[in-house]
mmCIF file of C-alpha atoms in Angstrom:
data_model
loop_
_atom_site.group_PDB
_atom_site.id
_atom_site.type_symbol
_atom_site.label_atom_id
_atom_site.label_comp_id
_atom_site.label_asym_id
_atom_site.label_seq_id
_atom_site.Cartn_x
_atom_site.Cartn_y
_atom_site.Cartn_z
ATOM 1 C CA MET A 1 -75.471 24.684 -15.877
ATOM 2 C CA ARG A 2 -72.647 25.939 -18.644
ATOM 3 C CA ALA A 3 -70.410 28.517 -16.308
ATOM 4 C CA GLN A 4 -71.244 25.498 -13.365
ATOM 5 C CA ALA A 5 -69.736 22.997 -15.758
ATOM 6 C CA ARG A 6 -66.591 25.616 -16.432
ATOM 7 C CA GLN A 7 -66.575 26.335 -12.619
ATOM 8 C CA ARG A 8 -65.709 23.194 -11.784
ATOM 9 C CA THR A 9 -63.739 22.484 -15.103
ATOM 10 C CA LEU A 10 -61.208 25.570 -14.161
ATOM 11 C CA GLY A 11 -61.401 24.487 -10.266
ATOM 12 C CA ALA A 12 -60.535 21.087 -11.589
ATOM 13 C CA LEU A 13 -57.456 22.338 -13.396
ATOM 14 C CA ALA A 14 -56.249 25.044 -10.729
ATOM 15 C CA ARG A 15 -56.161 21.574 -8.239
ATOM 16 C CA ARG A 16 -54.225 19.774 -11.001
ATOM 17 C CA ARG A 17 -51.744 22.917 -11.688
ATOM 18 C CA GLN A 18 -51.116 23.333 -7.882
ATOM 19 C CA ARG A 19 -50.339 19.101 -7.699
ATOM 20 C CA ASP A 20 -48.482 19.244 -10.267
ATOM 21 C CA GLU A 21 -46.410 22.232 -8.992
ATOM 22 C CA LEU A 22 -46.236 20.703 -5.761
ATOM 23 C CA ASN A 23 -44.950 17.251 -7.406
ATOM 24 C CA ALA A 24 -42.435 19.116 -9.337
ATOM 25 C CA THR A 25 -41.027 20.198 -6.103
ATOM 26 C CA ARG A 26 -40.885 17.035 -4.299
ATOM 27 C CA LEU A 27 -39.334 15.631 -7.993
ATOM 28 C CA GLU A 28 -36.510 18.377 -8.129
ATOM 29 C CA GLU A 29 -36.097 18.007 -3.784
ATOM 30 C CA PHE A 30 -35.626 14.245 -4.497
ATOM 31 C CA PHE A 31 -33.090 14.535 -7.397
ATOM 32 C CA THR A 32 -30.988 17.096 -5.814
ATOM 33 C CA ALA A 33 -31.055 14.508 -2.336
ATOM 34 C CA ALA A 34 -29.976 12.033 -4.760
ATOM 35 C CA GLU A 35 -27.166 13.550 -6.071
ATOM 36 C CA ARG A 36 -25.721 14.758 -2.372
ATOM 37 C CA GLU A 37 -25.943 11.492 -1.408
ATOM 38 C CA ALA A 38 -23.811 10.238 -4.322
ATOM 39 C CA ALA A 39 -21.478 12.655 -4.356
ATOM 40 C CA ILE A 40 -21.154 11.516 0.322
ATOM 41 C CA ASP A 41 -20.710 8.052 -1.487
ATOM 42 C CA HIS A 42 -17.719 9.251 -3.734
ATOM 43 C CA ASP A 43 -16.030 10.908 -1.205
ATOM 44 C CA THR A 44 -16.477 8.084 1.174
ATOM 45 C CA GLU A 45 -15.291 5.631 -1.344
ATOM 46 C CA ARG A 46 -12.260 8.282 -1.481
ATOM 47 C CA GLU A 47 -11.322 8.237 1.919
ATOM 48 C CA ILE A 48 -11.590 4.877 2.282
ATOM 49 C CA ALA A 49 -9.282 4.633 -0.695
ATOM 50 C CA ALA A 50 -6.308 6.759 1.099
ATOM 51 C CA VAL A 51 -6.990 5.344 4.384
ATOM 52 C CA ARG A 52 -6.070 1.906 2.982
ATOM 53 C CA GLU A 53 -3.389 3.210 0.968
ATOM 54 C CA LYS A 54 -1.820 4.535 4.155
ATOM 55 C CA ALA A 55 -2.092 1.470 5.695
ATOM 56 C CA ALA A 56 -0.694 -0.717 3.262
ATOM 57 C CA ALA A 57 2.534 2.113 3.547
ATOM 58 C CA ARG A 58 2.256 1.533 7.485
ATOM 59 C CA LYS A 59 2.113 -2.276 7.267
ATOM 60 C CA HIS A 60 4.748 -2.678 4.483
ATOM 61 C CA ALA A 61 7.177 -0.709 6.999
ATOM 62 C CA LEU A 62 6.338 -3.260 9.166
ATOM 63 C CA THR A 63 6.815 -5.748 6.877
ATOM 64 C CA ASP A 64 10.702 -4.661 6.215
ATOM 65 C CA THR A 65 10.908 -4.179 10.051
ATOM 66 C CA LYS A 66 9.950 -7.446 11.194
ATOM 67 C CA HIS A 67 12.144 -9.141 7.896
ATOM 68 C CA ALA A 68 15.270 -7.144 8.974
ATOM 69 C CA ALA A 69 15.298 -8.322 12.592
ATOM 70 C CA LEU A 70 14.763 -11.991 11.529
ATOM 71 C CA ALA A 71 17.445 -11.782 9.037
ATOM 72 C CA GLY A 72 19.301 -10.153 11.804
ATOM 73 C CA ILE A 73 18.875 -13.288 14.215
ATOM 74 C CA HIS A 74 19.499 -15.806 11.693
ATOM 75 C CA SER A 75 23.188 -13.200 11.062
ATOM 76 C CA ASN A 76 23.873 -13.961 14.383
ATOM 77 C CA GLY A 77 23.853 -17.191 13.940
ATOM 78 C CA GLU A 78 20.763 -18.511 14.626
ATOM 79 C CA THR A 79 19.008 -21.208 12.883
ATOM 80 C CA ALA A 80 16.006 -20.972 10.584
ATOM 81 C CA SER A 81 14.435 -23.925 13.019
ATOM 82 C CA THR A 82 15.034 -22.174 16.021
ATOM 83 C CA ILE A 83 13.721 -18.677 14.770
ATOM 84 C CA ALA A 84 10.721 -20.643 13.781
ATOM 85 C CA GLN A 85 10.215 -22.121 17.831
ATOM 86 C CA TRP A 86 10.432 -18.526 18.876
ATOM 87 C CA THR A 87 7.911 -16.990 16.985
ATOM 88 C CA GLY A 88 5.881 -19.719 16.394
ATOM 89 C CA LEU A 89 6.017 -19.501 12.452
ATOM 90 C CA PRO A 90 6.616 -22.775 10.646
ATOM 91 C CA ALA A 91 10.296 -23.044 9.289
ATOM 92 C CA LYS A 92 9.235 -23.093 6.122
ATOM 93 C CA ASP A 93 8.302 -19.373 6.131
ATOM 94 C CA ILE A 94 11.349 -18.613 7.916
ATOM 95 C CA ARG A 95 13.544 -20.020 5.333
ATOM 96 C CA ALA A 96 11.486 -18.585 2.680
ATOM 97 C CA LEU A 97 11.720 -15.264 4.271
ATOM 98 C CA LEU A 98 15.473 -15.435 4.974
ATOM 99 C CA HIS A 99 16.286 -15.938 1.254
ATOM 100 C CA HIS A 100 14.227 -12.783 0.446
ATOM 101 C CA THR A 101 15.893 -10.737 2.894
ATOM 102 C CA SER A 102 19.046 -9.395 2.444
ATOM 103 C CA ALA A 103 19.203 -6.483 5.514
ATOM 104 C CA PRO A 104 21.203 -7.938 7.726
ATOM 105 C CA ALA A 105 19.838 -6.607 10.997
ATOM 106 C CA ALA A 106 16.807 -4.609 12.419
ATOM 107 C CA THR A 107 16.733 -1.096 12.202
ATOM 108 C CA PRO A 108 14.829 0.425 14.652
ATOM 109 C CA ALA A 109 11.465 1.715 13.212
ATOM 110 C CA ALA A 110 9.969 3.353 16.583
ATOM 111 C CA HIS A 111 9.756 6.330 15.775
ATOM 112 C CA ASP A 112 9.100 6.386 12.009
ATOM 113 C CA PRO A 113 5.631 8.087 11.287
ATOM 114 C CA ALA A 114 5.381 5.836 8.626
ATOM 115 C CA ILE A 115 4.863 2.931 11.090
ATOM 116 C CA THR A 116 3.910 4.521 14.457
ATOM 117 C CA GLY A 117 1.120 6.921 12.365
ATOM 118 C CA ALA A 118 2.122 10.208 13.475
ATOM 119 C CA ASP A 119 1.941 13.026 11.333
#
């Protein structure tokens, strides 16, 4: 009877050890995957920030071109009201834009890589 109890106990301990080893392996897999997932999230956020920065620079260049174009129209003698009619923008926005724009004319930007996105 004692020998049988000992055998059952050893069997139970062996099964428990096997479960513990399997659980440890699965926990290692879990934490490895979680670390890789976090690295992907970090890399993705960094890439998104870079894309946003590049887009902002391109948009800024286009904004400068738009402002210079409107300033050029204004320097040709057109009024803010006329420019507003042509562009569909409110005249007060045109006046504010012209107040802050010092460029006399639009500069061709069709080949500017910052605007076209060409590298």
